[in-house]
PDB file of N, CA and C in Angstrom:
ATOM      1  N   UNK A   1       0.820  -1.193   0.000  1.00 61.00           N
ATOM      2  CA  UNK A   1       0.000   0.000   0.000  1.00 61.00           C
ATOM      3  C   UNK A   1       0.868   1.263   0.000  1.00 61.00           C
ATOM      4  N   UNK A   2       1.991   1.193   0.697  1.00 67.00           N
ATOM      5  CA  UNK A   2       2.872   2.349   0.779  1.00 67.00           C
ATOM      6  C   UNK A   2       3.408   2.740  -0.608  1.00 67.00           C
ATOM      7  N   UNK A   3       3.853   1.821  -1.487  1.00 68.00           N
ATOM      8  CA  UNK A   3       4.312   2.221  -2.820  1.00 68.00           C
ATOM      9  C   UNK A   3       3.203   2.869  -3.652  1.00 68.00           C
ATOM     10  N   UNK A   4       1.973   2.430  -3.476  1.00 69.00           N
ATOM     11  CA  UNK A   4       0.861   3.025  -4.201  1.00 69.00           C
ATOM     12  C   UNK A   4       0.654   4.471  -3.777  1.00 69.00           C
ATOM     13  N   UNK A   5       0.719   4.733  -2.494  1.00 69.00           N
ATOM     14  CA  UNK A   5       0.560   6.102  -1.988  1.00 69.00           C
ATOM     15  C   UNK A   5       1.710   6.970  -2.483  1.00 69.00           C
ATOM     16  N   UNK A   6       2.923   6.451  -2.444  1.00 68.00           N
ATOM     17  CA  UNK A   6       4.083   7.203  -2.929  1.00 68.00           C
ATOM     18  C   UNK A   6       3.925   7.505  -4.419  1.00 68.00           C
ATOM     19  N   UNK A   7       3.471   6.537  -5.184  1.00 66.00           N
ATOM     20  CA  UNK A   7       3.273   6.741  -6.619  1.00 66.00           C
ATOM     21  C   UNK A   7       2.210   7.795  -6.883  1.00 66.00           C
ATOM     22  N   UNK A   8       1.125   7.783  -6.122  1.00 63.00           N
ATOM     23  CA  UNK A   8       0.069   8.786  -6.293  1.00 63.00           C
ATOM     24  C   UNK A   8       0.563  10.172  -5.919  1.00 63.00           C
ATOM     25  N   UNK A   9       1.375  10.272  -4.872  1.00 68.00           N
ATOM     26  CA  UNK A   9       1.925  11.576  -4.473  1.00 68.00           C
ATOM     27  C   UNK A   9       2.854  12.098  -5.570  1.00 68.00           C
ATOM     28  N   UNK A  10       3.710  11.233  -6.100  1.00 63.00           N
ATOM     29  CA  UNK A  10       4.605  11.647  -7.179  1.00 63.00           C
ATOM     30  C   UNK A  10       3.829  12.033  -8.433  1.00 63.00           C
ATOM     31  N   UNK A  11       2.803  11.289  -8.738  1.00 60.00           N
ATOM     32  CA  UNK A  11       1.973  11.600  -9.898  1.00 60.00           C
ATOM     33  C   UNK A  11       1.292  12.951  -9.728  1.00 60.00           C
ATOM     34  N   UNK A  12       0.782  13.214  -8.546  1.00 63.00           N
ATOM     35  CA  UNK A  12       0.129  14.496  -8.274  1.00 63.00           C
ATOM     36  C   UNK A  12       1.133  15.639  -8.351  1.00 63.00           C
ATOM     37  N   UNK A  13       2.356  15.398  -7.891  1.00 59.00           N
ATOM     38  CA  UNK A  13       3.381  16.441  -7.931  1.00 59.00           C
ATOM     39  C   UNK A  13       3.814  16.733  -9.364  1.00 59.00           C
ATOM     40  N   UNK A  14       3.811  15.726 -10.206  1.00 55.00           N
ATOM     41  CA  UNK A  14       4.246  15.900 -11.598  1.00 55.00           C
ATOM     42  C   UNK A  14       3.141  16.422 -12.501  1.00 55.00           C
ATOM     43  N   UNK A  15       1.902  16.296 -12.084  1.00 53.00           N
ATOM     44  CA  UNK A  15       0.780  16.740 -12.893  1.00 53.00           C
ATOM     45  C   UNK A  15       0.711  18.258 -12.863  1.00 53.00           C
ATOM     46  N   UNK A  16       0.510  18.836 -14.010  1.00 53.00           N
ATOM     47  CA  UNK A  16       0.430  20.289 -14.124  1.00 53.00           C
ATOM     48  C   UNK A  16      -0.918  20.752 -13.599  1.00 53.00           C
ATOM     49  N   UNK A  17      -0.889  21.533 -12.527  1.00 54.00           N
ATOM     50  CA  UNK A  17      -2.148  22.025 -11.973  1.00 54.00           C
ATOM     51  C   UNK A  17      -2.674  23.225 -12.748  1.00 54.00           C
ATOM     52  N   UNK A  18      -1.813  23.858 -13.543  1.00 51.00           N
ATOM     53  CA  UNK A  18      -2.219  25.001 -14.354  1.00 51.00           C
ATOM     54  C   UNK A  18      -2.027  24.616 -15.825  1.00 51.00           C
ATOM     55  N   UNK A  19      -3.072  24.178 -16.516  1.00 52.00           N
ATOM     56  CA  UNK A  19      -2.903  23.701 -17.891  1.00 52.00           C
ATOM     57  C   UNK A  19      -2.489  24.790 -18.872  1.00 52.00           C
ATOM     58  N   UNK A  20      -2.647  26.054 -18.539  1.00 50.00           N
ATOM     59  CA  UNK A  20      -2.318  27.139 -19.467  1.00 50.00           C
ATOM     60  C   UNK A  20      -0.885  27.631 -19.327  1.00 50.00           C
ATOM     61  N   UNK A  21      -0.113  27.041 -18.454  1.00 48.00           N
ATOM     62  CA  UNK A  21       1.229  27.552 -18.197  1.00 48.00           C
ATOM     63  C   UNK A  21       2.155  27.401 -19.402  1.00 48.00           C
ATOM     64  N   UNK A  22       1.897  26.433 -20.261  1.00 48.00           N
ATOM     65  CA  UNK A  22       2.775  26.198 -21.400  1.00 48.00           C
ATOM     66  C   UNK A  22       2.310  26.898 -22.667  1.00 48.00           C
ATOM     67  N   UNK A  23       1.248  27.652 -22.615  1.00 48.00           N
ATOM     68  CA  UNK A  23       0.781  28.382 -23.787  1.00 48.00           C
ATOM     69  C   UNK A  23       1.631  29.635 -23.963  1.00 48.00           C
ATOM     70  N   UNK A  24       1.854  30.053 -25.192  1.00 48.00           N
ATOM     71  CA  UNK A  24       2.632  31.269 -25.405  1.00 48.00           C
ATOM     72  C   UNK A  24       1.881  32.480 -24.864  1.00 48.00           C
ATOM     73  N   UNK A  25       2.607  33.515 -24.458  1.00 49.00           N
ATOM     74  CA  UNK A  25       1.933  34.704 -23.944  1.00 49.00           C
ATOM     75  C   UNK A  25       1.115  35.387 -25.030  1.00 49.00           C
ATOM     76  N   UNK A  26       0.083  36.047 -24.606  1.00 51.00           N
ATOM     77  CA  UNK A  26      -0.785  36.755 -25.551  1.00 51.00           C
ATOM     78  C   UNK A  26      -0.037  37.954 -26.117  1.00 51.00           C
ATOM     79  N   UNK A  27      -0.434  38.374 -27.308  1.00 49.00           N
ATOM     80  CA  UNK A  27       0.165  39.560 -27.913  1.00 49.00           C
ATOM     81  C   UNK A  27      -0.149  40.763 -27.039  1.00 49.00           C
ATOM     82  N   UNK A  28       0.867  41.579 -26.783  1.00 49.00           N
ATOM     83  CA  UNK A  28       0.658  42.733 -25.924  1.00 49.00           C
ATOM     84  C   UNK A  28       0.366  43.994 -26.720  1.00 49.00           C
ATOM     85  N   UNK A  29       0.646  43.983 -28.012  1.00 49.00           N
ATOM     86  CA  UNK A  29       0.386  45.169 -28.825  1.00 49.00           C
ATOM     87  C   UNK A  29      -1.103  45.274 -29.116  1.00 49.00           C
ATOM     88  N   UNK A  30      -1.609  46.458 -28.958  1.00 48.00           N
ATOM     89  CA  UNK A  30      -3.016  46.668 -29.271  1.00 48.00           C
ATOM     90  C   UNK A  30      -3.175  46.732 -30.789  1.00 48.00           C
ATOM     91  N   UNK A  31      -4.369  46.503 -31.300  1.00 50.00           N
ATOM     92  CA  UNK A  31      -4.569  46.553 -32.754  1.00 50.00           C
ATOM     93  C   UNK A  31      -4.178  47.891 -33.363  1.00 50.00           C
ATOM     94  N   UNK A  32      -4.280  48.974 -32.597  1.00 50.00           N
ATOM     95  CA  UNK A  32      -3.921  50.277 -33.145  1.00 50.00           C
ATOM     96  C   UNK A  32      -2.414  50.409 -33.323  1.00 50.00           C
ATOM     97  N   UNK A  33      -1.614  49.581 -32.604  1.00 50.00           N
ATOM     98  CA  UNK A  33      -0.166  49.634 -32.733  1.00 50.00           C
ATOM     99  C   UNK A  33       0.347  48.683 -33.804  1.00 50.00           C
ATOM    100  N   UNK A  34      -0.495  47.807 -34.287  1.00 50.00           N
ATOM    101  CA  UNK A  34      -0.081  46.842 -35.300  1.00 50.00           C
ATOM    102  C   UNK A  34       0.166  47.573 -36.616  1.00 50.00           C
ATOM    103  N   UNK A  35       1.178  47.139 -37.385  1.00 51.00           N
ATOM    104  CA  UNK A  35       1.434  47.807 -38.662  1.00 51.00           C
ATOM    105  C   UNK A  35       0.282  47.590 -39.630  1.00 51.00           C
ATOM    106  N   UNK A  36      -0.022  48.622 -40.377  1.00 51.00           N
ATOM    107  CA  UNK A  36      -1.107  48.564 -41.351  1.00 51.00           C
ATOM    108  C   UNK A  36      -0.567  47.959 -42.641  1.00 51.00           C
ATOM    109  N   UNK A  37      -1.020  46.763 -42.969  1.00 55.00           N
ATOM    110  CA  UNK A  37      -0.525  46.063 -44.146  1.00 55.00           C
ATOM    111  C   UNK A  37      -1.092  46.635 -45.441  1.00 55.00           C
ATOM    112  N   UNK A  38      -2.133  47.456 -45.366  1.00 63.00           N
ATOM    113  CA  UNK A  38      -2.731  48.001 -46.578  1.00 63.00           C
ATOM    114  C   UNK A  38      -2.069  49.312 -46.985  1.00 63.00           C
ATOM    115  N   UNK A  39      -1.222  49.869 -46.135  1.00 72.00           N
ATOM    116  CA  UNK A  39      -0.584  51.142 -46.434  1.00 72.00           C
ATOM    117  C   UNK A  39       0.451  50.962 -47.546  1.00 72.00           C
ATOM    118  N   UNK A  40       0.429  51.854 -48.521  1.00 75.00           N
ATOM    119  CA  UNK A  40       1.367  51.785 -49.630  1.00 75.00           C
ATOM    120  C   UNK A  40       2.715  52.365 -49.196  1.00 75.00           C
ATOM    121  N   UNK A  41       3.831  51.781 -49.657  1.00 80.00           N
ATOM    122  CA  UNK A  41       5.140  52.333 -49.307  1.00 80.00           C
ATOM    123  C   UNK A  41       5.339  53.685 -49.975  1.00 80.00           C
ATOM    124  N   UNK A  42       6.117  54.535 -49.314  1.00 87.00           N
ATOM    125  CA  UNK A  42       6.369  55.857 -49.889  1.00 87.00           C
ATOM    126  C   UNK A  42       7.466  55.764 -50.947  1.00 87.00           C
ATOM    127  N   UNK A  43       7.720  56.867 -51.608  1.00 87.00           N
ATOM    128  CA  UNK A  43       8.681  56.883 -52.711  1.00 87.00           C
ATOM    129  C   UNK A  43      10.083  56.498 -52.291  1.00 87.00           C
ATOM    130  N   UNK A  44      10.521  56.971 -51.123  1.00 89.00           N
ATOM    131  CA  UNK A  44      11.873  56.653 -50.659  1.00 89.00           C
ATOM    132  C   UNK A  44      12.025  55.161 -50.382  1.00 89.00           C
ATOM    133  N   UNK A  45      10.995  54.551 -49.830  1.00 90.00           N
ATOM    134  CA  UNK A  45      11.029  53.109 -49.584  1.00 90.00           C
ATOM    135  C   UNK A  45      11.093  52.358 -50.904  1.00 90.00           C
ATOM    136  N   UNK A  46      10.303  52.789 -51.872  1.00 88.00           N
ATOM    137  CA  UNK A  46      10.318  52.152 -53.193  1.00 88.00           C
ATOM    138  C   UNK A  46      11.680  52.306 -53.859  1.00 88.00           C
ATOM    139  N   UNK A  47      12.269  53.491 -53.705  1.00 88.00           N
ATOM    140  CA  UNK A  47      13.577  53.748 -54.295  1.00 88.00           C
ATOM    141  C   UNK A  47      14.637  52.843 -53.664  1.00 88.00           C
ATOM    142  N   UNK A  48      14.605  52.705 -52.346  1.00 88.00           N
ATOM    143  CA  UNK A  48      15.559  51.842 -51.642  1.00 88.00           C
ATOM    144  C   UNK A  48      15.373  50.385 -52.076  1.00 88.00           C
ATOM    145  N   UNK A  49      14.122  49.953 -52.174  1.00 87.00           N
ATOM    146  CA  UNK A  49      13.852  48.576 -52.599  1.00 87.00           C
ATOM    147  C   UNK A  49      14.312  48.344 -54.037  1.00 87.00           C
ATOM    148  N   UNK A  50      14.113  49.336 -54.888  1.00 83.00           N
ATOM    149  CA  UNK A  50      14.554  49.213 -56.281  1.00 83.00           C
ATOM    150  C   UNK A  50      16.066  49.053 -56.344  1.00 83.00           C
ATOM    151  N   UNK A  51      16.790  49.845 -55.551  1.00 83.00           N
ATOM    152  CA  UNK A  51      18.252  49.744 -55.535  1.00 83.00           C
ATOM    153  C   UNK A  51      18.695  48.375 -55.022  1.00 83.00           C
ATOM    154  N   UNK A  52      18.025  47.883 -53.986  1.00 84.00           N
ATOM    155  CA  UNK A  52      18.366  46.563 -53.449  1.00 84.00           C
ATOM    156  C   UNK A  52      18.100  45.468 -54.479  1.00 84.00           C
ATOM    157  N   UNK A  53      16.980  45.559 -55.174  1.00 79.00           N
ATOM    158  CA  UNK A  53      16.651  44.557 -56.185  1.00 79.00           C
ATOM    159  C   UNK A  53      17.645  44.627 -57.346  1.00 79.00           C
ATOM    160  N   UNK A  54      18.030  45.847 -57.731  1.00 72.00           N
ATOM    161  CA  UNK A  54      18.996  46.013 -58.819  1.00 72.00           C
ATOM    162  C   UNK A  54      20.331  45.397 -58.425  1.00 72.00           C
ATOM    163  N   UNK A  55      20.763  45.691 -57.198  1.00 75.00           N
ATOM    164  CA  UNK A  55      22.027  45.139 -56.708  1.00 75.00           C
ATOM    165  C   UNK A  55      21.970  43.620 -56.608  1.00 75.00           C
ATOM    166  N   UNK A  56      20.795  43.084 -56.380  1.00 69.00           N
ATOM    167  CA  UNK A  56      20.635  41.639 -56.260  1.00 69.00           C
ATOM    168  C   UNK A  56      20.305  40.961 -57.585  1.00 69.00           C
ATOM    169  N   UNK A  57      20.449  41.646 -58.700  1.00 70.00           N
ATOM    170  CA  UNK A  57      20.224  41.095 -60.031  1.00 70.00           C
ATOM    171  C   UNK A  57      18.766  40.747 -60.315  1.00 70.00           C
ATOM    172  N   UNK A  58      17.857  41.362 -59.619  1.00 75.00           N
ATOM    173  CA  UNK A  58      16.436  41.181 -59.917  1.00 75.00           C
ATOM    174  C   UNK A  58      15.981  42.408 -60.696  1.00 75.00           C
ATOM    175  N   UNK A  59      16.470  42.527 -61.897  1.00 75.00           N
ATOM    176  CA  UNK A  59      16.289  43.755 -62.665  1.00 75.00           C
ATOM    177  C   UNK A  59      14.825  44.034 -63.018  1.00 75.00           C
ATOM    178  N   UNK A  60      14.044  43.013 -63.292  1.00 78.00           N
ATOM    179  CA  UNK A  60      12.642  43.253 -63.622  1.00 78.00           C
ATOM    180  C   UNK A  60      11.913  43.834 -62.418  1.00 78.00           C
ATOM    181  N   UNK A  61      12.138  43.255 -61.245  1.00 82.00           N
ATOM    182  CA  UNK A  61      11.525  43.779 -60.024  1.00 82.00           C
ATOM    183  C   UNK A  61      12.062  45.176 -59.732  1.00 82.00           C
ATOM    184  N   UNK A  62      13.359  45.391 -59.960  1.00 79.00           N
ATOM    185  CA  UNK A  62      13.955  46.709 -59.748  1.00 79.00           C
ATOM    186  C   UNK A  62      13.327  47.733 -60.687  1.00 79.00           C
ATOM    187  N   UNK A  63      13.072  47.335 -61.922  1.00 83.00           N
ATOM    188  CA  UNK A  63      12.455  48.248 -62.880  1.00 83.00           C
ATOM    189  C   UNK A  63      11.059  48.648 -62.422  1.00 83.00           C
ATOM    190  N   UNK A  64      10.312  47.688 -61.928  1.00 85.00           N
ATOM    191  CA  UNK A  64       8.959  47.970 -61.447  1.00 85.00           C
ATOM    192  C   UNK A  64       8.988  48.919 -60.252  1.00 85.00           C
ATOM    193  N   UNK A  65       9.880  48.641 -59.285  1.00 86.00           N
ATOM    194  CA  UNK A  65       9.973  49.504 -58.104  1.00 86.00           C
ATOM    195  C   UNK A  65      10.483  50.892 -58.474  1.00 86.00           C
ATOM    196  N   UNK A  66      11.435  50.956 -59.400  1.00 88.00           N
ATOM    197  CA  UNK A  66      11.946  52.250 -59.844  1.00 88.00           C
ATOM    198  C   UNK A  66      10.847  53.042 -60.544  1.00 88.00           C
ATOM    199  N   UNK A  67      10.053  52.360 -61.342  1.00 90.00           N
ATOM    200  CA  UNK A  67       8.925  53.012 -62.012  1.00 90.00           C
ATOM    201  C   UNK A  67       7.959  53.597 -60.984  1.00 90.00           C
ATOM    202  N   UNK A  68       7.650  52.803 -59.948  1.00 91.00           N
ATOM    203  CA  UNK A  68       6.752  53.294 -58.901  1.00 91.00           C
ATOM    204  C   UNK A  68       7.368  54.464 -58.143  1.00 91.00           C
ATOM    205  N   UNK A  69       8.667  54.395 -57.860  1.00 92.00           N
ATOM    206  CA  UNK A  69       9.340  55.494 -57.163  1.00 92.00           C
ATOM    207  C   UNK A  69       9.304  56.757 -58.017  1.00 92.00           C
ATOM    208  N   UNK A  70       9.491  56.598 -59.326  1.00 91.00           N
ATOM    209  CA  UNK A  70       9.424  57.751 -60.223  1.00 91.00           C
ATOM    210  C   UNK A  70       8.020  58.341 -60.228  1.00 91.00           C
ATOM    211  N   UNK A  71       7.003  57.485 -60.172  1.00 92.00           N
ATOM    212  CA  UNK A  71       5.625  57.966 -60.110  1.00 92.00           C
ATOM    213  C   UNK A  71       5.365  58.731 -58.815  1.00 92.00           C
ATOM    214  N   UNK A  72       6.150  58.423 -57.763  1.00 93.00           N
ATOM    215  CA  UNK A  72       6.013  59.121 -56.479  1.00 93.00           C
ATOM    216  C   UNK A  72       6.931  60.340 -56.425  1.00 93.00           C
ATOM    217  N   UNK A  73       7.419  60.780 -57.597  1.00 92.00           N
ATOM    218  CA  UNK A  73       8.255  61.979 -57.739  1.00 92.00           C
ATOM    219  C   UNK A  73       9.594  61.888 -57.017  1.00 92.00           C
ATOM    220  N   UNK A  74      10.172  60.700 -56.955  1.00 91.00           N
ATOM    221  CA  UNK A  74      11.516  60.533 -56.404  1.00 91.00           C
ATOM    222  C   UNK A  74      12.528  60.658 -57.536  1.00 91.00           C
ATOM    223  N   UNK A  75      13.701  61.207 -57.233  1.00 92.00           N
ATOM    224  CA  UNK A  75      14.772  61.322 -58.211  1.00 92.00           C
ATOM    225  C   UNK A  75      15.515  59.997 -58.280  1.00 92.00           C
ATOM    226  N   UNK A  76      15.573  59.426 -59.466  1.00 90.00           N
ATOM    227  CA  UNK A  76      16.210  58.128 -59.652  1.00 90.00           C
ATOM    228  C   UNK A  76      17.656  58.293 -60.089  1.00 90.00           C
ATOM    229  N   UNK A  77      18.486  57.347 -59.685  1.00 89.00           N
ATOM    230  CA  UNK A  77      19.858  57.314 -60.184  1.00 89.00           C
ATOM    231  C   UNK A  77      19.797  56.929 -61.666  1.00 89.00           C
ATOM    232  N   UNK A  78      20.848  57.240 -62.435  1.00 90.00           N
ATOM    233  CA  UNK A  78      20.785  56.995 -63.888  1.00 90.00           C
ATOM    234  C   UNK A  78      20.451  55.552 -64.270  1.00 90.00           C
ATOM    235  N   UNK A  79      21.037  54.575 -63.591  1.00 86.00           N
ATOM    236  CA  UNK A  79      20.771  53.185 -63.977  1.00 86.00           C
ATOM    237  C   UNK A  79      19.340  52.779 -63.640  1.00 86.00           C
ATOM    238  N   UNK A  80      18.785  53.310 -62.539  1.00 86.00           N
ATOM    239  CA  UNK A  80      17.390  53.012 -62.212  1.00 86.00           C
ATOM    240  C   UNK A  80      16.443  53.780 -63.131  1.00 86.00           C
ATOM    241  N   UNK A  81      16.834  54.998 -63.513  1.00 90.00           N
ATOM    242  CA  UNK A  81      16.009  55.772 -64.444  1.00 90.00           C
ATOM    243  C   UNK A  81      15.908  55.053 -65.788  1.00 90.00           C
ATOM    244  N   UNK A  82      17.016  54.458 -66.224  1.00 87.00           N
ATOM    245  CA  UNK A  82      17.010  53.703 -67.481  1.00 87.00           C
ATOM    246  C   UNK A  82      16.089  52.488 -67.385  1.00 87.00           C
ATOM    247  N   UNK A  83      16.142  51.802 -66.240  1.00 80.00           N
ATOM    248  CA  UNK A  83      15.249  50.655 -66.042  1.00 80.00           C
ATOM    249  C   UNK A  83      13.788  51.095 -66.052  1.00 80.00           C
ATOM    250  N   UNK A  84      13.495  52.176 -65.328  1.00 86.00           N
ATOM    251  CA  UNK A  84      12.111  52.652 -65.228  1.00 86.00           C
ATOM    252  C   UNK A  84      11.597  53.105 -66.593  1.00 86.00           C
ATOM    253  N   UNK A  85      12.473  53.721 -67.385  1.00 85.00           N
ATOM    254  CA  UNK A  85      12.078  54.196 -68.711  1.00 85.00           C
ATOM    255  C   UNK A  85      11.710  53.017 -69.613  1.00 85.00           C
ATOM    256  N   UNK A  86      12.407  51.913 -69.459  1.00 79.00           N
ATOM    257  CA  UNK A  86      12.158  50.738 -70.293  1.00 79.00           C
ATOM    258  C   UNK A  86      11.092  49.819 -69.724  1.00 79.00           C
ATOM    259  N   UNK A  87      10.539  50.159 -68.595  1.00 75.00           N
ATOM    260  CA  UNK A  87       9.554  49.280 -67.971  1.00 75.00           C
ATOM    261  C   UNK A  87       8.249  49.294 -68.728  1.00 75.00           C
TER     262      UNK A  87
END
């Protein structure tokens, strides 16, 4: 009988009394602080992305981003201006 009692005590000690303890914490940012995914990037962001794409040999994507940056009245570097012109 003594081993059974010891086993039950050990089982009770090992059993999680709080089942939610292993769940990840809830998001603390309020919805108003969450980034708006529908917001369009500004011209400077488009220009930076175009330069990164150009440097990474993704010229078609760079041309598209450069074209958008030009539409946002950003001044393009000569190589990006050439891409945007041919887009």
